[in-house]
């Protein structure tokens, strides 16, 4: 290498920090960014310490390129602890961040950067010309969105979703010629009267989320004559004040859409025939508008449809006709069908049972009459069913639920928190007891899942089931130890499982009348606390590994009240209690 060239190469290495290291100028910039944050309760930036960790490319959330220059290209500082209640980082975004000239990815979402100081989005972020991803959602920043963000011509994804921000004019979007993902959910855009044209100018857009933005339409607004959004796949304009007629609105003319949410607006008029042009549509949400009349027959073209929500509109028709207008080619794909409060009449058609993938069916608050078709029983994936506030008659029978039980644990019962009496015994269930089961039936009075092949571990305590009177869990494959019992419990059957460990010395359930823990692997001694159950009539401890003597109960002279005591197939060495009141018993 020529001497002059070698000197220039070494100078370049000294400026850039050399291969495999951290660029000193960018390390200093990151330290300045850290100083701008006044609080870091989770220690996310603890590794940002040059004295301990000189290579900034190894700091938490910092990503450098891999082409040998080690320039910082990404800052991934999303608050991962927000769901646990942590505010995350707070303070200011330092201007030093603009020294990271190769930065392509900046994620500060879910941090409390605005904090109590009511800080705005810094205008200097518009100088990060290399940014391709910017996420400031949920950061507490307030005020007007700086139009300087329109200088980020390479930006592909922009997420500013947050309360407290506003934009009176979206003209600056025109500079984001590469934008594919735009999310401004909950940003106040009430004064942005040209929002439709401003969005329409971005042909690369694939996702638009402008939910709860205060968007309105007025007579002075001229919608786009045609749409440039030829790549758009997801459009969410829900919870706004859009009161356009459904006939000529531009959003019906985007054939590439897979997801359309216009719920919670004031759309008026009939369901447009143009819906049939959205042949790729998978999810359609029109809940809570002023649309009138039957869905169009053109909907038959939507063979990819999976979600249909037209609740709280005025369909005013017969449900059989509605079903006939749904695409036959999609009936076995639809997972969600919501038709509540649509003034629907007629009978629930038997063909509802053909929708084999249906998980959510809401027909409530209509004028439906007649019997509930047994075809509902073919919906083996159904988890939520709402039929209330109709004129239906007849009864729900076992046939209606025949295919909703086994071999998998029925997921639909998770969403029935008001159930007090549950009996799914002998249902052919071969599955693990789901984690949500005990939470869903906290208030159950009677619970019976016996005689299945349900596996899983019992919780150490069932005392949270304060209303429980009878619990039958026998003849399954449950593991764990005998749990602590609810105060009001009368009957507990844990027999024929794989429980182990000793019987707790104090296991609660002072009102017990019947206790059966037979045919498990329970070991240890029989605790003296069994003498404290004045109402106990039936006690079965047989076929376990219990050892030692039965406890000497001081009240035996007056009798325990037992009518059945079964102790065989244990290692018990004698009977210390006198149980003269037993009418039948089986002892070793």
Coordinates of C-alpha atoms in Angstrom, one line a residue:
X1 CA 0.0 0.0 0.0
X2 CA 1.2 3.5 -0.8
X3 CA 2.4 5.4 2.3
X4 CA 0.0 8.3 1.7
X5 CA -2.9 5.8 1.3
X6 CA -1.9 3.9 4.4
X7 CA -1.9 7.1 6.4
X8 CA -5.4 8.0 5.1
X9 CA -6.6 4.5 6.0
X10 CA -5.3 4.8 9.5
X11 CA -6.8 8.2 9.9
X12 CA -10.1 6.8 8.8
X13 CA -9.9 4.0 11.3
X14 CA -9.1 6.5 14.1
X15 CA -12.2 8.5 13.2
X16 CA -14.5 5.5 12.8
X17 CA -13.2 3.6 15.7
X18 CA -11.7 0.7 13.7
X19 CA -13.2 -2.6 12.6
X20 CA -14.8 -4.5 15.4
X21 CA -15.1 -1.5 17.7
X22 CA -17.4 1.4 18.5
X23 CA -17.2 4.7 16.7
X24 CA -16.1 7.1 19.4
X25 CA -18.2 10.0 18.2
X26 CA -21.3 7.9 18.1
X27 CA -20.5 6.4 21.5
X28 CA -20.3 10.0 22.9
X29 CA -23.6 10.8 21.1
X30 CA -25.3 7.8 22.8
X31 CA -24.0 8.9 26.2
X32 CA -25.5 12.3 25.6
X33 CA -28.8 10.6 24.7
X34 CA -28.7 8.7 27.9
X35 CA -28.1 11.9 29.9
X36 CA -31.2 13.4 28.3
X37 CA -33.3 10.8 30.1
X38 CA -34.0 11.8 33.7
X39 CA -35.3 8.4 34.8
X40 CA -34.6 4.8 33.9
X41 CA -36.4 2.7 36.5
X42 CA -35.8 -0.6 34.8
X43 CA -32.1 0.0 34.2
X44 CA -32.5 -0.4 30.5
X45 CA -29.5 1.9 29.8
X46 CA -27.3 0.4 32.6
X47 CA -24.9 -1.0 30.0
X48 CA -24.5 2.4 28.4
X49 CA -21.3 3.1 30.3
X50 CA -18.1 3.7 28.4
X51 CA -15.8 2.9 31.3
X52 CA -17.2 -0.6 31.7
X53 CA -18.4 -1.4 28.2
X54 CA -16.5 0.7 25.7
X55 CA -18.0 -1.1 22.7
X56 CA -21.3 0.7 22.3
X57 CA -22.4 -1.8 19.7
X58 CA -22.9 -4.2 22.6
X59 CA -25.1 -1.9 24.6
X60 CA -28.7 -2.8 25.3
X61 CA -30.9 -1.7 22.4
X62 CA -28.1 -0.6 20.2
X63 CA -27.6 -2.3 16.8
X64 CA -24.6 -1.6 14.6
X65 CA -24.1 -2.5 11.0
X66 CA -22.2 -5.6 10.0
X67 CA -20.3 -4.3 7.0
X68 CA -17.2 -3.5 9.1
X69 CA -17.8 0.2 9.9
X70 CA -19.7 -0.5 13.2
X71 CA -22.0 2.5 12.7
X72 CA -25.1 2.7 14.8
X73 CA -28.1 1.8 12.7
X74 CA -30.8 0.9 15.2
X75 CA -32.0 2.0 18.6
X76 CA -34.5 -0.5 20.0
X77 CA -35.7 1.0 23.3
X78 CA -39.4 0.1 23.4
X79 CA -40.5 -0.2 27.0
X80 CA -40.8 -4.0 27.5
X81 CA -42.1 -3.5 31.1
X82 CA -45.1 -1.3 30.3
X83 CA -47.7 -4.1 30.8
X84 CA -46.2 -4.5 34.3
X85 CA -46.9 -0.8 35.1
X86 CA -43.4 0.6 34.5
X87 CA -43.3 4.1 33.0
X88 CA -40.0 3.3 31.3
X89 CA -37.7 6.1 30.2
X90 CA -38.7 9.7 30.9
X91 CA -37.0 13.0 30.0
X92 CA -35.9 14.6 26.8
X93 CA -34.8 13.2 23.5
X94 CA -31.3 14.8 23.2
X95 CA -30.3 16.6 20.0
X96 CA -27.2 14.4 20.1
X97 CA -29.3 11.7 18.4
X98 CA -28.8 13.6 15.2
X99 CA -25.1 12.7 15.3
X100 CA -26.1 9.1 14.5
X101 CA -26.1 9.9 10.8
X102 CA -26.6 6.3 9.8
X103 CA -29.6 5.6 12.0
X104 CA -32.3 3.7 10.2
X105 CA -34.5 2.4 13.1
X106 CA -35.7 4.3 16.1
X107 CA -38.2 2.8 18.6
X108 CA -38.9 4.7 21.8
X109 CA -42.5 3.4 22.1
X110 CA -44.4 3.0 25.4
X111 CA -41.9 5.0 27.4
X112 CA -43.0 8.1 29.4
X113 CA -40.7 10.5 27.5
X114 CA -43.2 13.3 27.7
X115 CA -43.7 12.6 31.4
X116 CA -45.2 15.5 33.4
X117 CA -43.3 18.1 31.3
X118 CA -45.7 18.1 28.3
X119 CA -42.9 17.8 25.9
X120 CA -43.5 17.9 22.1
X121 CA -42.0 15.7 19.4
X122 CA -38.6 17.3 18.7
X123 CA -38.4 19.0 15.3
X124 CA -34.8 17.9 14.9
X125 CA -36.0 14.3 14.4
X126 CA -36.7 15.4 10.8
X127 CA -32.9 15.7 10.3
X128 CA -32.5 11.9 10.7
X129 CA -32.7 11.5 6.9
X130 CA -31.7 7.8 6.9
X131 CA -34.6 6.7 9.1
X132 CA -36.8 3.9 7.7
X133 CA -38.7 3.1 10.9
X134 CA -39.9 5.6 13.6
X135 CA -42.1 4.6 16.5
X136 CA -43.1 7.2 19.1
X137 CA -46.4 5.6 20.1
X138 CA -47.5 5.9 23.7
X139 CA -44.6 8.1 24.7
X140 CA -46.7 10.9 26.4
X141 CA -45.4 13.5 23.9
X142 CA -47.9 16.2 23.3
X143 CA -48.6 19.1 21.0
X144 CA -48.5 19.5 17.2
X145 CA -46.7 16.9 15.1
X146 CA -43.8 18.8 13.6
X147 CA -44.1 19.0 9.8
X148 CA -40.3 18.5 9.7
X149 CA -41.1 14.8 9.9
X150 CA -42.0 15.1 6.2
X151 CA -38.3 15.3 5.4
X152 CA -37.9 11.6 6.2
X153 CA -38.2 10.6 2.6
X154 CA -36.8 7.1 3.3
X155 CA -39.3 6.3 6.0
X156 CA -41.2 3.1 5.5
X157 CA -43.0 2.8 8.9
X158 CA -44.3 5.7 11.0
X159 CA -46.2 5.1 14.3
X160 CA -47.3 8.1 16.3
X161 CA -50.4 6.6 17.9
X162 CA -50.9 8.5 21.1
X163 CA -53.4 10.8 22.9
X164 CA -52.2 14.4 23.3
X165 CA -50.8 14.8 19.8
X166 CA -52.6 16.7 17.0
X167 CA -52.0 17.8 13.4
X168 CA -54.0 20.6 11.8
X169 CA -52.8 19.7 8.3
X170 CA -51.3 16.5 7.0
X171 CA -49.6 18.2 4.0
X172 CA -46.2 17.0 5.3
X173 CA -47.1 13.4 4.5
X174 CA -46.4 14.2 0.9
X175 CA -42.7 14.1 1.6
X176 CA -42.9 10.5 2.9
X177 CA -42.8 8.9 -0.6
X178 CA -41.6 5.5 0.6
X179 CA -44.1 5.2 3.5
X180 CA -45.9 1.8 3.7
X181 CA -47.2 1.8 7.3
X182 CA -48.9 4.8 8.9
X183 CA -50.4 4.6 12.4
X184 CA -51.7 7.8 14.0
X185 CA -54.4 6.2 16.1
X186 CA -55.9 8.6 18.7
X187 CA -54.0 11.6 17.2
X188 CA -56.4 14.5 17.0
X189 CA -56.9 15.2 13.3
X190 CA -60.2 17.0 13.6
X191 CA -58.9 20.1 11.8
X192 CA -57.3 18.2 9.0
X193 CA -60.0 18.7 6.5
X194 CA -57.9 17.5 3.5
X195 CA -56.9 14.2 5.2
X196 CA -58.4 12.0 2.5
X197 CA -56.3 13.7 -0.3
X198 CA -53.2 13.9 1.9
X199 CA -53.3 10.1 2.5
X200 CA -54.2 9.3 -1.1
X201 CA -51.0 10.9 -2.4
X202 CA -48.9 8.0 -0.9
X203 CA -49.1 5.1 -3.4
X204 CA -46.8 2.8 -1.4
X205 CA -49.1 2.7 1.7
X206 CA -50.0 -0.8 2.8
X207 CA -51.4 0.0 6.2
X208 CA -53.4 3.0 7.4
X209 CA -54.6 3.2 11.0
X210 CA -56.4 6.4 11.8
X211 CA -58.8 5.1 14.4
X212 CA -60.2 7.6 17.0
X213 CA -58.7 10.6 15.3
X214 CA -61.8 12.8 15.2
X215 CA -62.0 12.6 11.4
X216 CA -65.1 14.1 9.9
X217 CA -66.5 14.7 6.4
X218 CA -68.2 17.9 5.4
X219 CA -69.9 19.2 2.4
X220 CA -66.9 21.3 1.5
X221 CA -64.6 18.3 1.4
X222 CA -64.0 16.8 -2.0
X223 CA -63.1 13.1 -1.8
X224 CA -60.4 11.8 -4.2
X225 CA -61.8 11.2 -7.7
X226 CA -59.8 7.9 -7.8
X227 CA -57.5 6.2 -5.4
X228 CA -53.7 6.0 -5.7
X229 CA -53.6 3.4 -2.9
X230 CA -53.0 0.5 -5.2
X231 CA -51.1 -1.5 -2.5
X232 CA -53.3 -0.8 0.5
X233 CA -54.0 -4.0 2.5
X234 CA -55.2 -2.7 5.8
X235 CA -57.5 0.4 6.4
X236 CA -58.7 1.3 9.9
X237 CA -60.9 4.4 10.1
X238 CA -62.9 3.3 13.1
X239 CA -64.4 5.5 15.9
X240 CA -64.4 8.7 13.9
X241 CA -67.2 11.0 12.7
X242 CA -67.2 10.0 9.1
X243 CA -70.8 10.6 7.8
X244 CA -70.3 10.1 4.1
X245 CA -72.9 8.3 2.0
X246 CA -71.9 4.7 1.4
X247 CA -72.4 4.9 -2.3
X248 CA -69.5 6.9 -3.6
X249 CA -67.0 6.9 -0.8
X250 CA -63.4 6.2 -2.0
X251 CA -62.7 3.4 0.5
X252 CA -65.0 1.0 -1.3
X253 CA -62.8 1.2 -4.3
X254 CA -59.6 -0.3 -3.0
X255 CA -59.6 -3.9 -4.4
X256 CA -56.3 -4.8 -2.6
X257 CA -57.8 -4.5 0.9
X258 CA -57.6 -7.5 3.2
X259 CA -58.8 -5.6 6.4
X260 CA -61.4 -2.9 6.5
X261 CA -62.6 -1.3 9.7
X262 CA -65.2 1.5 9.4
X263 CA -67.0 0.7 12.7
X264 CA -68.2 3.5 15.0
X265 CA -68.8 6.1 12.4
X266 CA -72.0 7.6 10.9
X267 CA -72.0 6.0 7.5
X268 CA -75.5 6.2 5.9
X269 CA -77.3 4.6 3.1
X270 CA -77.3 1.0 1.8
X271 CA -74.4 -1.4 1.9
X272 CA -72.7 -0.6 -1.4
X273 CA -72.4 -3.1 -4.3
X274 CA -68.7 -2.1 -4.6
X275 CA -68.0 -4.3 -1.5
X276 CA -68.0 -7.1 -4.0
X277 CA -65.0 -5.7 -5.7
X278 CA -62.8 -6.3 -2.6
X279 CA -62.1 -9.9 -3.5
X280 CA -59.1 -10.2 -1.2
X281 CA -61.0 -9.0 1.9
X282 CA -60.6 -11.2 4.9
X283 CA -62.0 -9.0 7.7
X284 CA -64.9 -6.5 7.4
X285 CA -66.0 -4.4 10.4
X286 CA -69.0 -2.0 9.9
X287 CA -70.3 -2.1 13.5
X288 CA -72.2 0.9 14.8
X289 CA -73.2 3.0 11.7
X290 CA -76.4 4.1 10.1
X291 CA -76.4 1.7 7.1
X292 CA -79.7 0.4 6.0
X293 CA -80.9 -2.7 4.1
X294 CA -79.7 -6.2 3.2
X295 CA -76.0 -6.8 2.4
X296 CA -75.4 -6.9 -1.4
X297 CA -75.5 -10.0 -3.4
X298 CA -72.0 -9.0 -4.7
X299 CA -70.6 -10.2 -1.4
X300 CA -70.7 -13.7 -2.9
X301 CA -67.3 -12.9 -4.6
X302 CA -65.4 -12.5 -1.3
X303 CA -64.1 -16.0 -1.0
X304 CA -61.4 -15.1 1.5
X305 CA -63.8 -13.6 4.1
X306 CA -63.1 -14.6 7.7
X307 CA -64.7 -11.9 9.9
X308 CA -68.0 -10.2 9.3
X309 CA -69.2 -7.6 11.8
X310 CA -72.2 -5.5 10.8
X311 CA -73.7 -5.2 14.2
X312 CA -75.8 -2.1 15.2
X313 CA -77.0 -1.3 11.7
X314 CA -80.5 -1.6 10.2
X315 CA -80.4 -4.7 8.0
X316 CA -84.2 -5.1 8.5
X317 CA -84.4 -8.4 6.7
X318 CA -84.7 -12.2 7.1
X319 CA -81.7 -14.0 8.4
X320 CA -82.1 -16.8 5.8
X321 CA -81.7 -14.2 3.0
X322 CA -78.6 -12.8 4.8
X323 CA -77.0 -16.2 4.9
X324 CA -77.8 -16.8 1.2
X325 CA -75.9 -13.6 0.4
X326 CA -72.8 -14.6 2.2
X327 CA -70.2 -16.2 -0.1
X328 CA -70.6 -19.9 -0.2
X329 CA -67.0 -20.2 -1.1
X330 CA -66.1 -18.6 2.3
X331 CA -68.6 -20.3 4.7
X332 CA -66.0 -22.8 5.9
X333 CA -63.5 -20.0 6.5
X334 CA -65.6 -17.5 8.4
X335 CA -64.5 -17.4 12.1
X336 CA -66.5 -14.4 13.4
X337 CA -70.1 -13.5 12.5
X338 CA -71.5 -10.6 14.5
X339 CA -75.1 -9.5 13.7
X340 CA -76.4 -8.1 17.0
X341 CA -78.9 -5.3 16.9
X342 CA -79.5 -5.4 13.2
X343 CA -83.3 -5.7 13.3
X344 CA -82.9 -9.2 11.8
X345 CA -86.0 -11.4 11.7
X346 CA -87.0 -14.9 10.6
X347 CA -85.5 -18.2 11.8
X348 CA -81.9 -19.1 12.5
X349 CA -81.1 -21.2 9.4
X350 CA -79.8 -24.8 9.8
X351 CA -77.0 -23.9 7.3
X352 CA -75.3 -22.0 10.1
X353 CA -73.8 -25.3 11.0
X354 CA -71.9 -25.3 7.7
X355 CA -69.6 -22.6 9.1
X356 CA -67.2 -25.1 10.6
X357 CA -64.5 -22.6 11.5
X358 CA -66.8 -20.3 13.4
X359 CA -65.5 -19.3 16.9
X360 CA -67.7 -16.3 17.6
X361 CA -71.4 -16.0 16.8
X362 CA -73.5 -13.1 18.0
X363 CA -77.2 -12.9 17.0
X364 CA -78.4 -11.1 20.0
X365 CA -80.9 -8.2 20.2
X366 CA -82.9 -9.1 17.0
X367 CA -86.3 -10.4 16.2
X368 CA -85.3 -14.0 15.5
X369 CA -88.0 -16.6 16.2
X370 CA -88.4 -20.4 16.2
X371 CA -86.2 -23.1 17.5
X372 CA -82.5 -23.0 17.8
X373 CA -81.2 -25.2 15.0
X374 CA -79.3 -28.3 15.9
X375 CA -76.8 -27.3 13.2
X376 CA -75.2 -25.1 15.9
X377 CA -74.0 -28.4 17.4
X378 CA -71.7 -28.9 14.4
X379 CA -69.7 -25.8 15.3
X380 CA -66.9 -27.6 17.1
X381 CA -64.7 -24.5 17.2
X382 CA -67.3 -22.2 18.7
X383 CA -66.1 -20.4 21.9
X384 CA -68.7 -17.6 22.2
X385 CA -72.4 -17.8 21.4
X386 CA -74.9 -14.9 22.0
X387 CA -78.6 -15.5 21.4
X388 CA -80.2 -13.2 24.0
X389 CA -82.9 -10.7 23.4
X390 CA -84.7 -12.6 20.6
X391 CA -88.0 -14.4 20.3
X392 CA -86.5 -17.9 20.1
X393 CA -88.2 -20.8 21.8
X394 CA -87.4 -24.4 22.6
X395 CA -84.5 -25.6 24.6
X396 CA -80.8 -26.1 24.3
X397 CA -80.1 -29.8 24.4
X398 CA -77.1 -32.1 24.5
X399 CA -77.4 -32.3 20.7
X400 CA -76.7 -28.6 20.4
X401 CA -73.4 -29.1 22.1
X402 CA -72.5 -32.6 20.9
X403 CA -69.5 -31.5 18.9
X404 CA -68.3 -28.9 21.3
X405 CA -66.9 -31.4 23.7
X406 CA -63.8 -33.4 23.4
X407 CA -61.3 -34.5 22.7
X408 CA -59.9 -31.0 23.2
X409 CA -60.9 -29.1 26.3
X410 CA -63.9 -26.9 25.3
X411 CA -62.4 -23.4 24.9
X412 CA -65.8 -21.8 24.6
X413 CA -66.5 -22.1 28.4
X414 CA -63.6 -19.7 29.1
X415 CA -65.9 -16.9 28.1
X416 CA -68.8 -17.9 30.3
X417 CA -67.9 -16.3 33.7
X418 CA -71.4 -16.4 35.0
X419 CA -71.7 -20.2 34.9
X420 CA -72.5 -21.4 38.4
X421 CA -73.1 -25.1 37.5
X422 CA -70.7 -26.9 35.2
X423 CA -70.9 -30.6 34.4
X424 CA -68.7 -31.8 31.6
X425 CA -68.1 -35.3 33.0
X426 CA -67.9 -38.3 30.7
X427 CA -67.2 -35.9 27.8
X428 CA -64.3 -37.8 26.2
X429 CA -61.9 -34.9 26.9
X430 CA -58.2 -35.9 26.4
X431 CA -56.3 -32.7 27.0
X432 CA -54.4 -30.6 29.5
X433 CA -56.5 -28.5 32.0
X434 CA -56.0 -24.9 30.6
X435 CA -54.3 -22.3 32.7
X436 CA -57.5 -20.1 32.6
X437 CA -59.8 -22.8 33.9
X438 CA -59.7 -21.9 37.6
X439 CA -59.9 -18.1 36.9
X440 CA -63.0 -18.6 34.8
X441 CA -64.8 -20.5 37.4
X442 CA -63.9 -18.6 40.6
X443 CA -67.7 -18.2 41.4
X444 CA -68.8 -21.7 40.5
X445 CA -71.1 -23.5 42.9
X446 CA -71.0 -26.9 41.3
X447 CA -68.0 -28.1 39.2
X448 CA -67.7 -31.6 37.7
X449 CA -65.0 -32.5 35.1
X450 CA -64.7 -36.1 36.3
X451 CA -64.3 -39.3 34.2
X452 CA -62.2 -37.8 31.4
X453 CA -58.5 -37.9 30.6
X454 CA -57.7 -34.4 31.7
X455 CA -54.1 -33.9 32.8
X456 CA -52.4 -31.0 34.5
X457 CA -51.4 -29.8 38.0
X458 CA -53.9 -28.8 40.6
X459 CA -53.3 -25.4 42.2
X460 CA -52.0 -25.5 45.8
X461 CA -55.2 -23.8 47.0
X462 CA -58.8 -23.7 45.9
X463 CA -59.8 -21.2 48.6
X464 CA -60.5 -18.5 46.0
X465 CA -63.6 -20.5 45.0
X466 CA -65.6 -19.0 47.8
X467 CA -69.0 -20.1 46.4
X468 CA -68.1 -23.7 45.7
X469 CA -70.2 -26.4 47.4
X470 CA -69.3 -29.5 45.3
X471 CA -66.1 -30.2 43.2
X472 CA -65.7 -33.4 41.3
X473 CA -62.3 -33.9 39.6
X474 CA -62.1 -37.7 39.9
X475 CA -61.0 -40.2 37.2
X476 CA -58.5 -38.0 35.4
X477 CA -54.8 -37.7 35.1
X478 CA -54.3 -34.7 37.5
X479 CA -51.1 -34.3 39.4
X480 CA -49.9 -32.2 42.3
X481 CA -50.9 -32.4 46.0
X482 CA -54.2 -32.2 47.8
X483 CA -55.1 -28.4 47.7
X484 CA -56.4 -26.2 50.5
X485 CA -60.2 -26.2 50.4
X486 CA -62.9 -23.5 50.2
X487 CA -64.7 -22.7 53.5
X488 CA -68.2 -23.7 52.3
X489 CA -67.2 -26.8 50.4
X490 CA -69.4 -29.8 51.1
X491 CA -68.2 -32.4 48.6
X492 CA -64.7 -33.0 47.2
X493 CA -63.8 -36.0 44.9
X494 CA -60.2 -36.2 43.8
X495 CA -60.2 -40.0 43.4
X496 CA -58.4 -42.0 40.7
X497 CA -55.8 -39.3 39.8
X498 CA -52.0 -39.1 40.3
X499 CA -51.9 -36.8 43.3
X500 CA -48.9 -37.2 45.6
X501 CA -47.4 -35.8 48.8
X502 CA -49.0 -35.8 52.2
X503 CA -52.5 -34.6 53.2
X504 CA -52.0 -31.0 54.5
X505 CA -52.2 -30.7 58.3
X506 CA -54.8 -28.0 58.0
X507 CA -56.5 -28.2 54.6
X508 CA -59.7 -26.2 55.3
X509 CA -63.2 -27.2 54.2
X510 CA -64.7 -27.3 57.7
X511 CA -68.2 -28.0 56.4
X512 CA -67.1 -31.1 54.4
X513 CA -69.7 -33.9 54.2
X514 CA -67.9 -36.1 51.7
X515 CA -64.2 -36.4 51.0
X516 CA -62.8 -39.0 48.5
X517 CA -59.1 -39.0 47.7
X518 CA -58.8 -42.7 46.9
X519 CA -56.6 -44.3 44.3
X520 CA -53.8 -41.7 44.3
X521 CA -50.2 -41.7 45.5
X522 CA -50.8 -39.7 48.7
X523 CA -48.3 -40.6 51.5
X524 CA -47.5 -39.7 55.0
X525 CA -49.8 -39.9 58.1
X526 CA -53.5 -39.1 58.4
X527 CA -53.6 -35.7 60.0
X528 CA -55.4 -35.1 63.3
X529 CA -57.3 -32.3 61.6
X530 CA -59.7 -35.0 60.2
X531 CA -61.1 -35.0 63.7
X532 CA -62.4 -31.5 63.2
X533 CA -65.1 -32.2 60.7
X534 CA -68.4 -32.6 62.6
X535 CA -70.4 -33.0 59.4
X536 CA -68.2 -35.6 57.7
X537 CA -70.2 -38.6 56.6
X538 CA -68.1 -40.3 53.9
X539 CA -64.3 -40.5 54.0
X540 CA -62.4 -42.6 51.4
X541 CA -58.6 -42.7 51.8
X542 CA -58.1 -46.1 50.2
X543 CA -55.5 -47.2 47.7
X544 CA -52.8 -44.7 48.7
X545 CA -49.5 -44.9 50.5
X546 CA -50.6 -43.6 53.9
X547 CA -48.8 -45.0 56.9
X548 CA -48.8 -44.8 60.7
X549 CA -51.8 -44.7 63.0
X550 CA -55.1 -43.0 62.6
X551 CA -55.3 -40.0 64.9
X552 CA -56.9 -40.3 68.4
X553 CA -59.9 -38.0 68.2
X554 CA -60.9 -36.5 71.6
X555 CA -64.6 -36.2 70.6
X556 CA -65.0 -39.9 69.7
X557 CA -67.1 -40.5 72.7
X558 CA -69.9 -38.5 71.1
X559 CA -69.0 -39.9 67.6
X560 CA -67.8 -38.2 64.4
X561 CA -71.0 -38.9 62.5
X562 CA -69.2 -41.0 59.9
X563 CA -71.3 -43.5 58.0
X564 CA -68.6 -44.7 55.6
X565 CA -64.9 -45.0 56.3
X566 CA -62.7 -46.7 53.6
X567 CA -59.0 -47.2 54.3
X568 CA -57.9 -50.4 52.5
X569 CA -54.7 -50.7 50.5
X570 CA -52.6 -48.4 52.6
X571 CA -49.7 -49.0 55.1
X572 CA -51.7 -48.1 58.2
X573 CA -50.7 -49.9 61.3
X574 CA -53.8 -49.7 63.5
X575 CA -57.0 -47.9 64.4
X576 CA -56.7 -45.5 67.3
X577 CA -60.1 -43.9 67.0
X578 CA -63.2 -45.8 68.1
X579 CA -65.9 -45.3 65.5
X580 CA -68.8 -46.9 67.1
X581 CA -71.3 -44.9 65.1
X582 CA -70.2 -46.3 61.7
X583 CA -73.0 -48.2 60.0
X584 CA -70.5 -49.5 57.4
X585 CA -66.8 -49.4 57.2
X586 CA -63.8 -51.0 55.5
X587 CA -60.5 -50.9 57.4
X588 CA -57.1 -52.6 56.9

